[in-house]
Amino acid sequence: MTDEFGRKVASRLQQAAHELPYDISERLRAARVQAVAHRKVAQPRPARTVLGMGGAAALTFGEDGLNLWGRIASALPIIVLAGGLILIHTAQSERRASELAEVDVQLLTDDLPPQAYTDPGFAQFLRTGGQ
């Protein structure tokens, strides 16, 4: 749509250029030549594409890759995940240690000696409900 608009404007300007005096059209031609000489050459930037690979897809960012903030943003979920896993492991280790300490306290403060717990008859005693 913008190409069509540009063509229409160019054709109107071309038609009006024939009606201009020679000195003005010559100055416009010189300005046009200078503008073309000084224009920046647009570097084609690779488009972001999605590549299908069977049941998976990958988002590519072209040749230039990600900038610094993009790399930080892409690494942030992995860092948060690793931190969460470390936190869960620490919490579970402390809970397990407190459970073992509670069992040790119960064993040491009980009336029975610790050797009674290794007796096969004691396991049968516990199964029958202490009758």
mmCIF file of N, CA and C in Angstrom:
data_model
loop_
_atom_site.group_PDB
_atom_site.id
_atom_site.type_symbol
_atom_site.label_atom_id
_atom_site.label_comp_id
_atom_site.label_asym_id
_atom_site.label_seq_id
_atom_site.Cartn_x
_atom_site.Cartn_y
_atom_site.Cartn_z
ATOM 1 N N MET A 1 0.815 -1.180 0.000
ATOM 2 C CA MET A 1 0.000 0.000 0.000
ATOM 3 C C MET A 1 0.868 1.255 0.000
ATOM 4 N N THR A 2 1.936 1.244 0.798
ATOM 5 C CA THR A 2 2.818 2.412 0.822
ATOM 6 C C THR A 2 3.593 2.540 -0.483
ATOM 7 N N ASP A 3 3.897 1.414 -1.127
ATOM 8 C CA ASP A 3 4.575 1.477 -2.428
ATOM 9 C C ASP A 3 3.671 2.137 -3.462
ATOM 10 N N GLU A 4 2.403 1.809 -3.440
ATOM 11 C CA GLU A 4 1.457 2.393 -4.391
ATOM 12 C C GLU A 4 1.342 3.905 -4.167
ATOM 13 N N PHE A 5 1.271 4.327 -2.908
ATOM 14 C CA PHE A 5 1.204 5.751 -2.585
ATOM 15 C C PHE A 5 2.469 6.463 -3.070
ATOM 16 N N GLY A 6 3.616 5.854 -2.843
ATOM 17 C CA GLY A 6 4.878 6.436 -3.291
ATOM 18 C C GLY A 6 4.935 6.592 -4.793
ATOM 19 N N ARG A 7 4.407 5.604 -5.520
ATOM 20 C CA ARG A 7 4.388 5.694 -6.992
ATOM 21 C C ARG A 7 3.485 6.826 -7.466
ATOM 22 N N LYS A 8 2.322 6.976 -6.796
ATOM 23 C CA LYS A 8 1.405 8.059 -7.184
ATOM 24 C C LYS A 8 2.044 9.425 -6.947
ATOM 25 N N VAL A 9 2.696 9.597 -5.799
ATOM 26 C CA VAL A 9 3.356 10.866 -5.503
ATOM 27 C C VAL A 9 4.463 11.135 -6.515
ATOM 28 N N ALA A 10 5.236 10.107 -6.832
ATOM 29 C CA ALA A 10 6.331 10.268 -7.790
ATOM 30 C C ALA A 10 5.805 10.651 -9.169
ATOM 31 N N SER A 11 4.707 10.053 -9.592
ATOM 32 C CA SER A 11 4.179 10.388 -10.918
ATOM 33 C C SER A 11 3.645 11.819 -10.945
ATOM 34 N N ARG A 12 3.000 12.277 -9.874
ATOM 35 C CA ARG A 12 2.519 13.665 -9.822
ATOM 36 C C ARG A 12 3.695 14.642 -9.837
ATOM 37 N N LEU A 13 4.729 14.319 -9.085
ATOM 38 C CA LEU A 13 5.904 15.192 -9.074
ATOM 39 C C LEU A 13 6.564 15.226 -10.449
ATOM 40 N N GLN A 14 6.604 14.076 -11.108
ATOM 41 C CA GLN A 14 7.203 13.993 -12.444
ATOM 42 C C GLN A 14 6.410 14.848 -13.432
ATOM 43 N N GLN A 15 5.078 14.797 -13.348
ATOM 44 C CA GLN A 15 4.240 15.606 -14.234
ATOM 45 C C GLN A 15 4.457 17.092 -13.972
ATOM 46 N N ALA A 16 4.545 17.471 -12.676
ATOM 47 C CA ALA A 16 4.719 18.875 -12.334
ATOM 48 C C ALA A 16 6.125 19.368 -12.664
ATOM 49 N N ALA A 17 7.096 18.469 -12.742
ATOM 50 C CA ALA A 17 8.477 18.861 -13.009
ATOM 51 C C ALA A 17 8.623 19.433 -14.425
ATOM 52 N N HIS A 18 7.789 19.020 -15.363
ATOM 53 C CA HIS A 18 7.878 19.527 -16.732
ATOM 54 C C HIS A 18 7.445 20.987 -16.816
ATOM 55 N N GLU A 19 6.666 21.443 -15.867
ATOM 56 C CA GLU A 19 6.151 22.813 -15.891
ATOM 57 C C GLU A 19 7.078 23.807 -15.192
ATOM 58 N N LEU A 20 8.134 23.321 -14.509
ATOM 59 C CA LEU A 20 9.047 24.203 -13.783
ATOM 60 C C LEU A 20 10.028 24.874 -14.735
ATOM 61 N N PRO A 21 10.510 26.069 -14.361
ATOM 62 C CA PRO A 21 11.553 26.709 -15.188
ATOM 63 C C PRO A 21 12.846 25.888 -15.146
ATOM 64 N N TYR A 22 13.703 26.121 -16.147
ATOM 65 C CA TYR A 22 14.921 25.329 -16.308
ATOM 66 C C TYR A 22 15.850 25.429 -15.093
ATOM 67 N N ASP A 23 16.081 26.638 -14.556
ATOM 68 C CA ASP A 23 17.029 26.793 -13.448
ATOM 69 C C ASP A 23 16.549 26.058 -12.189
ATOM 70 N N ILE A 24 15.251 26.052 -11.913
ATOM 71 C CA ILE A 24 14.730 25.336 -10.734
ATOM 72 C C ILE A 24 14.834 23.824 -10.948
ATOM 73 N N SER A 25 14.491 23.350 -12.123
ATOM 74 C CA SER A 25 14.595 21.903 -12.386
ATOM 75 C C SER A 25 16.051 21.441 -12.338
ATOM 76 N N GLU A 26 16.982 22.311 -12.773
ATOM 77 C CA GLU A 26 18.404 21.954 -12.708
ATOM 78 C C GLU A 26 18.880 21.887 -11.253
ATOM 79 N N ARG A 27 18.433 22.827 -10.411
ATOM 80 C CA ARG A 27 18.803 22.778 -8.985
ATOM 81 C C ARG A 27 18.204 21.535 -8.310
ATOM 82 N N LEU A 28 16.980 21.192 -8.674
ATOM 83 C CA LEU A 28 16.355 19.978 -8.118
ATOM 84 C C LEU A 28 17.116 18.724 -8.548
ATOM 85 N N ARG A 29 17.553 18.700 -9.828
ATOM 86 C CA ARG A 29 18.325 17.542 -10.296
ATOM 87 C C ARG A 29 19.639 17.421 -9.535
ATOM 88 N N ALA A 30 20.331 18.555 -9.298
ATOM 89 C CA ALA A 30 21.600 18.543 -8.558
ATOM 90 C C ALA A 30 21.363 18.100 -7.109
ATOM 91 N N ALA A 31 20.283 18.582 -6.502
ATOM 92 C CA ALA A 31 19.982 18.170 -5.127
ATOM 93 C C ALA A 31 19.663 16.677 -5.068
ATOM 94 N N ARG A 32 18.964 16.185 -6.104
ATOM 95 C CA ARG A 32 18.634 14.758 -6.154
ATOM 96 C C ARG A 32 19.902 13.920 -6.267
ATOM 97 N N VAL A 33 20.843 14.345 -7.104
ATOM 98 C CA VAL A 33 22.112 13.621 -7.271
ATOM 99 C C VAL A 33 22.886 13.606 -5.958
ATOM 100 N N GLN A 34 22.918 14.753 -5.244
ATOM 101 C CA GLN A 34 23.614 14.806 -3.950
ATOM 102 C C GLN A 34 22.941 13.913 -2.927
ATOM 103 N N ALA A 35 21.615 13.927 -2.905
ATOM 104 C CA ALA A 35 20.886 13.092 -1.949
ATOM 105 C C ALA A 35 21.145 11.615 -2.195
ATOM 106 N N VAL A 36 21.170 11.220 -3.463
ATOM 107 C CA VAL A 36 21.444 9.814 -3.794
ATOM 108 C C VAL A 36 22.871 9.453 -3.416
ATOM 109 N N ALA A 37 23.809 10.385 -3.589
ATOM 110 C CA ALA A 37 25.211 10.110 -3.254
ATOM 111 C C ALA A 37 25.414 9.983 -1.746
ATOM 112 N N HIS A 38 24.657 10.738 -0.968
ATOM 113 C CA HIS A 38 24.844 10.725 0.487
ATOM 114 C C HIS A 38 23.894 9.798 1.226
ATOM 115 N N ARG A 39 23.054 9.112 0.519
ATOM 116 C CA ARG A 39 22.094 8.254 1.216
ATOM 117 C C ARG A 39 22.811 7.103 1.900
ATOM 118 N N LYS A 40 22.206 6.659 2.965
ATOM 119 C CA LYS A 40 22.756 5.512 3.683
ATOM 120 C C LYS A 40 22.264 4.247 3.015
ATOM 121 N N VAL A 41 23.172 3.323 2.870
ATOM 122 C CA VAL A 41 22.784 2.046 2.298
ATOM 123 C C VAL A 41 22.175 1.225 3.420
ATOM 124 N N ALA A 42 20.953 0.843 3.253
ATOM 125 C CA ALA A 42 20.255 0.076 4.296
ATOM 126 C C ALA A 42 20.805 -1.338 4.319
ATOM 127 N N GLN A 43 21.240 -1.744 5.501
ATOM 128 C CA GLN A 43 21.710 -3.110 5.676
ATOM 129 C C GLN A 43 20.501 -4.001 5.885
ATOM 130 N N PRO A 44 20.357 -5.018 5.087
ATOM 131 C CA PRO A 44 19.205 -5.898 5.300
ATOM 132 C C PRO A 44 19.345 -6.618 6.641
ATOM 133 N N ARG A 45 18.332 -6.494 7.432
ATOM 134 C CA ARG A 45 18.348 -7.133 8.760
ATOM 135 C C ARG A 45 17.555 -8.419 8.666
ATOM 136 N N PRO A 46 18.137 -9.516 9.133
ATOM 137 C CA PRO A 46 17.423 -10.790 9.026
ATOM 138 C C PRO A 46 16.140 -10.755 9.852
ATOM 139 N N ALA A 47 15.124 -11.260 9.261
ATOM 140 C CA ALA A 47 13.832 -11.281 9.952
ATOM 141 C C ALA A 47 13.827 -12.386 10.994
ATOM 142 N N ARG A 48 13.069 -12.157 12.030
ATOM 143 C CA ARG A 48 12.896 -13.206 13.038
ATOM 144 C C ARG A 48 11.967 -14.244 12.445
ATOM 145 N N THR A 49 12.391 -15.469 12.546
ATOM 146 C CA THR A 49 11.603 -16.537 11.942
ATOM 147 C C THR A 49 11.357 -17.624 12.965
ATOM 148 N N VAL A 50 10.324 -18.371 12.730
ATOM 149 C CA VAL A 50 10.030 -19.534 13.552
ATOM 150 C C VAL A 50 10.224 -20.746 12.667
ATOM 151 N N LEU A 51 11.097 -21.632 13.095
ATOM 152 C CA LEU A 51 11.387 -22.827 12.324
ATOM 153 C C LEU A 51 10.685 -24.006 12.963
ATOM 154 N N GLY A 52 9.935 -24.730 12.175
ATOM 155 C CA GLY A 52 9.269 -25.919 12.691
ATOM 156 C C GLY A 52 10.187 -27.122 12.554
ATOM 157 N N MET A 53 10.314 -27.887 13.611
ATOM 158 C CA MET A 53 11.160 -29.082 13.589
ATOM 159 C C MET A 53 10.359 -30.246 14.162
ATOM 160 N N GLY A 54 9.510 -30.790 13.359
ATOM 161 C CA GLY A 54 8.684 -31.877 13.857
ATOM 162 C C GLY A 54 7.681 -31.347 14.852
ATOM 163 N N GLY A 55 7.749 -31.816 16.080
ATOM 164 C CA GLY A 55 6.817 -31.390 17.115
ATOM 165 C C GLY A 55 7.310 -30.196 17.893
ATOM 166 N N ALA A 56 8.452 -29.614 17.520
ATOM 167 C CA ALA A 56 9.016 -28.493 18.276
ATOM 168 C C ALA A 56 9.193 -27.300 17.348
ATOM 169 N N ALA A 57 9.374 -26.129 17.928
ATOM 170 C CA ALA A 57 9.630 -24.919 17.156
ATOM 171 C C ALA A 57 10.742 -24.145 17.830
ATOM 172 N N ALA A 58 11.489 -23.399 17.026
ATOM 173 C CA ALA A 58 12.593 -22.600 17.560
ATOM 174 C C ALA A 58 12.477 -21.194 17.013
ATOM 175 N N LEU A 59 12.640 -20.193 17.871
ATOM 176 C CA LEU A 59 12.612 -18.791 17.460
ATOM 177 C C LEU A 59 14.048 -18.347 17.252
ATOM 178 N N THR A 60 14.358 -17.913 16.034
ATOM 179 C CA THR A 60 15.714 -17.453 15.739
ATOM 180 C C THR A 60 15.711 -15.944 15.671
ATOM 181 N N PHE A 61 16.812 -15.321 16.032
ATOM 182 C CA PHE A 61 16.923 -13.868 16.063
ATOM 183 C C PHE A 61 17.875 -13.351 15.001
ATOM 184 N N GLY A 62 18.101 -14.091 13.953
ATOM 185 C CA GLY A 62 18.967 -13.634 12.879
ATOM 186 C C GLY A 62 20.433 -13.792 13.238
ATOM 187 N N GLU A 63 21.283 -13.166 12.414
ATOM 188 C CA GLU A 63 22.725 -13.329 12.600
ATOM 189 C C GLU A 63 23.260 -12.554 13.785
ATOM 190 N N ASP A 64 22.676 -11.382 14.070
ATOM 191 C CA ASP A 64 23.240 -10.567 15.136
ATOM 192 C C ASP A 64 22.905 -11.108 16.518
ATOM 193 N N GLY A 65 21.964 -12.002 16.629
ATOM 194 C CA GLY A 65 21.641 -12.618 17.910
ATOM 195 C C GLY A 65 20.957 -11.647 18.847
ATOM 196 N N LEU A 66 21.068 -11.929 20.129
ATOM 197 C CA LEU A 66 20.424 -11.110 21.143
ATOM 198 C C LEU A 66 21.391 -10.060 21.669
ATOM 199 N N ASN A 67 20.856 -8.930 22.060
ATOM 200 C CA ASN A 67 21.710 -7.929 22.699
ATOM 201 C C ASN A 67 21.897 -8.316 24.167
ATOM 202 N N LEU A 68 22.563 -7.471 24.933
ATOM 203 C CA LEU A 68 22.884 -7.802 26.323
ATOM 204 C C LEU A 68 21.632 -8.035 27.148
ATOM 205 N N TRP A 69 20.639 -7.136 27.029
ATOM 206 C CA TRP A 69 19.418 -7.285 27.830
ATOM 207 C C TRP A 69 18.630 -8.516 27.403
ATOM 208 N N GLY A 70 18.660 -8.829 26.131
ATOM 209 C CA GLY A 70 17.983 -10.034 25.659
ATOM 210 C C GLY A 70 18.617 -11.292 26.216
ATOM 211 N N ARG A 71 19.943 -11.288 26.299
ATOM 212 C CA ARG A 71 20.636 -12.454 26.866
ATOM 213 C C ARG A 71 20.350 -12.593 28.359
ATOM 214 N N ILE A 72 20.325 -11.459 29.062
ATOM 215 C CA ILE A 72 20.013 -11.508 30.497
ATOM 216 C C ILE A 72 18.585 -12.009 30.690
ATOM 217 N N ALA A 73 17.663 -11.507 29.884
ATOM 218 C CA ALA A 73 16.263 -11.915 30.008
ATOM 219 C C ALA A 73 16.072 -13.386 29.675
ATOM 220 N N SER A 74 16.856 -13.914 28.743
ATOM 221 C CA SER A 74 16.711 -15.323 28.409
ATOM 222 C C SER A 74 17.380 -16.221 29.450
ATOM 223 N N ALA A 75 18.387 -15.726 30.154
ATOM 224 C CA ALA A 75 19.048 -16.524 31.184
ATOM 225 C C ALA A 75 18.339 -16.430 32.528
ATOM 226 N N LEU A 76 17.527 -15.404 32.716
ATOM 227 C CA LEU A 76 16.865 -15.189 34.004
ATOM 228 C C LEU A 76 15.970 -16.354 34.431
ATOM 229 N N PRO A 77 15.132 -16.950 33.568
ATOM 230 C CA PRO A 77 14.323 -18.084 34.021
ATOM 231 C C PRO A 77 15.160 -19.269 34.489
ATOM 232 N N ILE A 78 16.279 -19.508 33.852
ATOM 233 C CA ILE A 78 17.143 -20.621 34.257
ATOM 234 C C ILE A 78 17.749 -20.338 35.631
ATOM 235 N N ILE A 79 18.149 -19.090 35.866
ATOM 236 C CA ILE A 79 18.729 -18.719 37.157
ATOM 237 C C ILE A 79 17.688 -18.835 38.255
ATOM 238 N N VAL A 80 16.458 -18.379 37.978
ATOM 239 C CA VAL A 80 15.382 -18.472 38.967
ATOM 240 C C VAL A 80 15.058 -19.932 39.251
ATOM 241 N N LEU A 81 15.017 -20.769 38.221
ATOM 242 C CA LEU A 81 14.744 -22.187 38.401
ATOM 243 C C LEU A 81 15.820 -22.848 39.260
ATOM 244 N N ALA A 82 17.083 -22.561 38.961
ATOM 245 C CA ALA A 82 18.176 -23.138 39.750
ATOM 246 C C ALA A 82 18.103 -22.668 41.199
ATOM 247 N N GLY A 83 17.820 -21.380 41.410
ATOM 248 C CA GLY A 83 17.684 -20.865 42.780
ATOM 249 C C GLY A 83 16.538 -21.531 43.519
ATOM 250 N N GLY A 84 15.420 -21.748 42.822
ATOM 251 C CA GLY A 84 14.275 -22.425 43.443
ATOM 252 C C GLY A 84 14.601 -23.858 43.820
ATOM 253 N N LEU A 85 15.318 -24.556 42.944
ATOM 254 C CA LEU A 85 15.699 -25.938 43.253
ATOM 255 C C LEU A 85 16.647 -26.004 44.450
ATOM 256 N N ILE A 86 17.568 -25.074 44.535
ATOM 257 C CA ILE A 86 18.491 -25.035 45.680
ATOM 258 C C ILE A 86 17.718 -24.749 46.963
ATOM 259 N N LEU A 87 16.771 -23.827 46.898
ATOM 260 C CA LEU A 87 15.960 -23.496 48.070
ATOM 261 C C LEU A 87 15.127 -24.694 48.517
ATOM 262 N N ILE A 88 14.515 -25.404 47.588
ATOM 263 C CA ILE A 88 13.725 -26.598 47.928
ATOM 264 C C ILE A 88 14.616 -27.659 48.547
ATOM 265 N N HIS A 89 15.793 -27.891 47.976
ATOM 266 C CA HIS A 89 16.717 -28.894 48.513
ATOM 267 C C HIS A 89 17.136 -28.542 49.943
ATOM 268 N N THR A 90 17.444 -27.273 50.170
ATOM 269 C CA THR A 90 17.851 -26.841 51.512
ATOM 270 C C THR A 90 16.716 -27.029 52.514
ATOM 271 N N ALA A 91 15.509 -26.652 52.123
ATOM 272 C CA ALA A 91 14.364 -26.792 53.036
ATOM 273 C C ALA A 91 14.086 -28.253 53.344
ATOM 274 N N GLN A 92 14.166 -29.118 52.355
ATOM 275 C CA GLN A 92 13.926 -30.545 52.592
ATOM 276 C C GLN A 92 15.030 -31.156 53.451
ATOM 277 N N SER A 93 16.261 -30.736 53.239
ATOM 278 C CA SER A 93 17.365 -31.267 54.059
ATOM 279 C C SER A 93 17.193 -30.866 55.515
ATOM 280 N N GLU A 94 16.799 -29.609 55.754
ATOM 281 C CA GLU A 94 16.590 -29.170 57.134
ATOM 282 C C GLU A 94 15.407 -29.880 57.764
ATOM 283 N N ARG A 95 14.343 -30.102 57.007
ATOM 284 C CA ARG A 95 13.186 -30.822 57.556
ATOM 285 C C ARG A 95 13.560 -32.257 57.894
ATOM 286 N N ARG A 96 14.317 -32.899 57.036
ATOM 287 C CA ARG A 96 14.756 -34.290 57.291
ATOM 288 C C ARG A 96 15.648 -34.340 58.532
ATOM 289 N N ALA A 97 16.549 -33.370 58.666
ATOM 290 C CA ALA A 97 17.431 -33.340 59.836
ATOM 291 C C ALA A 97 16.625 -33.121 61.114
ATOM 292 N N SER A 98 15.614 -32.263 61.067
ATOM 293 C CA SER A 98 14.801 -32.038 62.272
ATOM 294 C C SER A 98 13.970 -33.273 62.614
ATOM 295 N N GLU A 99 13.483 -34.000 61.590
ATOM 296 C CA GLU A 99 12.754 -35.242 61.860
ATOM 297 C C GLU A 99 13.663 -36.281 62.507
ATOM 298 N N LEU A 100 14.891 -36.412 62.005
ATOM 299 C CA LEU A 100 15.837 -37.368 62.599
ATOM 300 C C LEU A 100 16.207 -36.952 64.017
ATOM 301 N N ALA A 101 16.357 -35.670 64.247
ATOM 302 C CA ALA A 101 16.671 -35.202 65.597
ATOM 303 C C ALA A 101 15.506 -35.491 66.541
ATOM 304 N N GLU A 102 14.276 -35.346 66.050
ATOM 305 C CA GLU A 102 13.110 -35.637 66.884
ATOM 306 C C GLU A 102 13.046 -37.120 67.236
ATOM 307 N N VAL A 103 13.360 -37.989 66.263
ATOM 308 C CA VAL A 103 13.389 -39.429 66.537
ATOM 309 C C VAL A 103 14.478 -39.741 67.553
ATOM 310 N N ASP A 104 15.649 -39.128 67.406
ATOM 311 C CA ASP A 104 16.738 -39.354 68.356
ATOM 312 C C ASP A 104 16.343 -38.904 69.757
ATOM 313 N N VAL A 105 15.674 -37.781 69.867
ATOM 314 C CA VAL A 105 15.241 -37.300 71.183
ATOM 315 C C VAL A 105 14.251 -38.270 71.795
ATOM 316 N N GLN A 106 13.311 -38.774 70.983
ATOM 317 C CA GLN A 106 12.328 -39.726 71.489
ATOM 318 C C GLN A 106 13.010 -41.019 71.951
ATOM 319 N N LEU A 107 13.999 -41.477 71.182
ATOM 320 C CA LEU A 107 14.710 -42.705 71.572
ATOM 321 C C LEU A 107 15.505 -42.501 72.858
ATOM 322 N N LEU A 108 16.164 -41.384 72.999
ATOM 323 C CA LEU A 108 17.024 -41.163 74.150
ATOM 324 C C LEU A 108 16.239 -40.843 75.423
ATOM 325 N N THR A 109 15.058 -40.287 75.282
ATOM 326 C CA THR A 109 14.268 -39.945 76.481
ATOM 327 C C THR A 109 13.235 -41.009 76.821
ATOM 328 N N ASP A 110 13.154 -42.086 76.044
ATOM 329 C CA ASP A 110 12.185 -43.152 76.299
ATOM 330 C C ASP A 110 12.660 -44.033 77.449
ATOM 331 N N ASP A 111 11.712 -44.751 78.045
ATOM 332 C CA ASP A 111 12.038 -45.662 79.152
ATOM 333 C C ASP A 111 12.765 -46.908 78.660
ATOM 334 N N LEU A 112 12.537 -47.301 77.425
ATOM 335 C CA LEU A 112 13.185 -48.503 76.894
ATOM 336 C C LEU A 112 14.608 -48.200 76.455
ATOM 337 N N PRO A 113 15.492 -49.133 76.604
ATOM 338 C CA PRO A 113 16.849 -48.944 76.093
ATOM 339 C C PRO A 113 16.842 -49.079 74.562
ATOM 340 N N PRO A 114 17.774 -48.459 73.858
ATOM 341 C CA PRO A 114 17.815 -48.531 72.393
ATOM 342 C C PRO A 114 17.954 -49.958 71.860
ATOM 343 N N GLN A 115 18.534 -50.895 72.645
ATOM 344 C CA GLN A 115 18.677 -52.268 72.174
ATOM 345 C C GLN A 115 17.317 -52.956 72.047
ATOM 346 N N ALA A 116 16.325 -52.485 72.744
ATOM 347 C CA ALA A 116 15.010 -53.114 72.685
ATOM 348 C C ALA A 116 14.388 -52.935 71.300
ATOM 349 N N TYR A 117 14.723 -51.849 70.628
ATOM 350 C CA TYR A 117 14.149 -51.606 69.306
ATOM 351 C C TYR A 117 14.699 -52.564 68.252
ATOM 352 N N THR A 118 15.859 -53.153 68.478
ATOM 353 C CA THR A 118 16.427 -54.102 67.524
ATOM 354 C C THR A 118 15.996 -55.531 67.813
ATOM 355 N N ASP A 119 15.322 -55.785 68.893
ATOM 356 C CA ASP A 119 14.849 -57.128 69.260
ATOM 357 C C ASP A 119 13.673 -57.519 68.356
ATOM 358 N N PRO A 120 13.735 -58.717 67.706
ATOM 359 C CA PRO A 120 12.644 -59.144 66.832
ATOM 360 C C PRO A 120 11.318 -59.290 67.588
ATOM 361 N N GLY A 121 11.352 -59.646 68.828
ATOM 362 C CA GLY A 121 10.123 -59.779 69.620
ATOM 363 C C GLY A 121 9.464 -58.430 69.860
ATOM 364 N N PHE A 122 10.267 -57.364 69.908
ATOM 365 C CA PHE A 122 9.719 -56.034 70.144
ATOM 366 C C PHE A 122 8.906 -55.577 68.935
ATOM 367 N N ALA A 123 9.361 -55.925 67.705
ATOM 368 C CA ALA A 123 8.599 -55.595 66.503
ATOM 369 C C ALA A 123 7.253 -56.282 66.546
ATOM 370 N N GLN A 124 7.203 -57.558 67.001
ATOM 371 C CA GLN A 124 5.930 -58.283 67.127
ATOM 372 C C GLN A 124 5.068 -57.616 68.201
ATOM 373 N N PHE A 125 5.681 -57.176 69.271
ATOM 374 C CA PHE A 125 4.963 -56.483 70.351
ATOM 375 C C PHE A 125 4.296 -55.206 69.844
ATOM 376 N N LEU A 126 5.010 -54.479 68.985
ATOM 377 C CA LEU A 126 4.430 -53.246 68.436
ATOM 378 C C LEU A 126 3.289 -53.542 67.471
ATOM 379 N N ARG A 127 3.393 -54.657 66.696
ATOM 380 C CA ARG A 127 2.340 -55.023 65.757
ATOM 381 C C ARG A 127 1.059 -55.425 66.468
ATOM 382 N N THR A 128 1.164 -56.025 67.596
ATOM 383 C CA THR A 128 -0.036 -56.445 68.317
ATOM 384 C C THR A 128 -0.624 -55.323 69.155
ATOM 385 N N GLY A 129 -0.024 -54.146 69.087
ATOM 386 C CA GLY A 129 -0.565 -52.990 69.788
ATOM 387 C C GLY A 129 -0.148 -52.922 71.237
ATOM 388 N N GLY A 130 0.868 -53.562 71.616
ATOM 389 C CA GLY A 130 1.406 -53.475 72.973
ATOM 390 C C GLY A 130 0.589 -54.262 74.005
ATOM 391 N N GLN A 131 -0.174 -55.279 73.562
ATOM 392 C CA GLN A 131 -0.985 -56.085 74.502
ATOM 393 C C GLN A 131 -0.132 -57.114 75.208
#
